[in-house]
Amino acid sequence: MTQQEFLRRRAALLSKMAPASAAVIFAAPEATRSNDSEYPYRQNSDFWYFTGFNEPEAVLVLIKSDESHNHSVLFNRVRDLTAEIWFGRRLGQDAAPEKLSVDRALPYDHIGEQLPLLLNGLDVVYHAQGLYPEADSLVFAALDKLRRGSRQNLTAPATITDWRPVVHEMRLFKSAEEQAVLREAGRISALAHTRAMQKCRPGMYEYQLEGEIQHEFNQHGARFPSYNTIVGAGENGCILHYTENECQMRDGDLVLIDAGCELKGYAGDITRTFPVNGKFTAPQRAIYDIVLESLNTSLELFRPGTSIREVNAVVVRIMVTGLVKLGVMKGNIDTLIEEQAHRQFFMHGLSHWLGLDVHDVGVYGNDRDRTLEPGMVITIEPGLYIAPDADVPAEYRGIGIRIEDDIIITAEGNENLTATVVKEADEIEALMAAAKA
């Protein structure tokens, strides 16, 4: 992202703030993995949205004096030679104004004394209460100090408002720069799924395919997945968020892979399901084709003016109709839909927002009936999961299939960001056969 992009976002937030107000946005704290070892640091998505700054112990304060005067202050860690030898470079205060396009940078250790001065005399403070305990402590301590300082002509803001509803509505609509990054995240994620199909063999372990996926991410500049990779073979594909990835893949099994890379903070999110040996059985293919029809129909329907709820209703009818034809479900199609009998086999939503978070922020509306608009980015992920003990014909038990693509809603319809990894059953079989040749 360019600095102009971050400045545009800050200006957009400031334009929605009341006069005589400040928004206080905290970086994510570090998370301990074991004893004195931390997990790789991952910045809070909202803080990243406004700064692109990937250090902990940082706070962005945006101050709006009136409609024409505002300024920005960053609190961040001081330069420390010893700490930097052990843990890596810090930006410090001298470089921050130019690097991050802020008006001032102050040491994070000084926030206790400086934050009250920044908030003094304002009417409103925007703060995400309950997000981080330390953030609450610092903000409330600053307000308390101002309230107790009336004899020194100190005045505390009378109103505390959560900035998240405003910011999350902003994040819902992706700019051209964001769309370009999401497009590349989709491309890299698609390459990883293609590699997994090409490398898959009976007898491999799920974690070995996970390794192939991670390899492809890294080869293209994406160090981390955007969520824990799911590689579920056989019955494990019926577990929606299966992440153990420890089982050996057997000849005749399907394997469901739900994986996406994180690139510059933005998420890819793809699911493909394919036969471990490269050839679908007839029952597997029958269920697969129902899910594929659901996805392809969704790709045709999603456009401005539609909603996730509307398209989901079409998908449910496709699924119920297909399962009744196979004898997996029994009864009148309309009655089964009205009774939501499909929830036994399709128990999650069709789509979710995608962006800096894999399950991105933004209001969905009542039962996901929000009208879609250009710039929104969503997943499409129909799936059917037939439990091993389900009361269905035996040949369908233990089959779990999900197929997922990512799309941008455009003025003309939608753009599929992840179309470059095959999903037609015949194309999957051809790709896997060619890899063995």
PDB file of C-alpha atoms in Angstrom, residues 8 24 57 93 122 169 247 292 345 351 416:
ATOM      1  CA  ARG A   8      -6.827   8.649   2.344  1.00  0.00           C
ATOM      2  CA  VAL A  24      -7.281   6.251  19.610  1.00  0.00           C
ATOM      3  CA  GLU A  57       3.441  -1.177  21.550  1.00  0.00           C
ATOM      4  CA  GLN A  93      10.468   8.379  16.557  1.00  0.00           C
ATOM      5  CA  LEU A 122     -11.988  17.545  23.418  1.00  0.00           C
ATOM      6  CA  GLU A 169     -17.979  -0.116   7.195  1.00  0.00           C
ATOM      7  CA  CYS A 247      -3.706 -38.630   9.151  1.00  0.00           C
ATOM      8  CA  LEU A 292     -19.939 -27.615  -8.150  1.00  0.00           C
ATOM      9  CA  PHE A 345     -25.486 -31.741   5.312  1.00  0.00           C
ATOM     10  CA  SER A 351     -20.375 -16.584   1.835  1.00  0.00           C
ATOM     11  CA  ASN A 416     -13.340 -14.381  -9.693  1.00  0.00           C
TER      12      ASN A 416
END
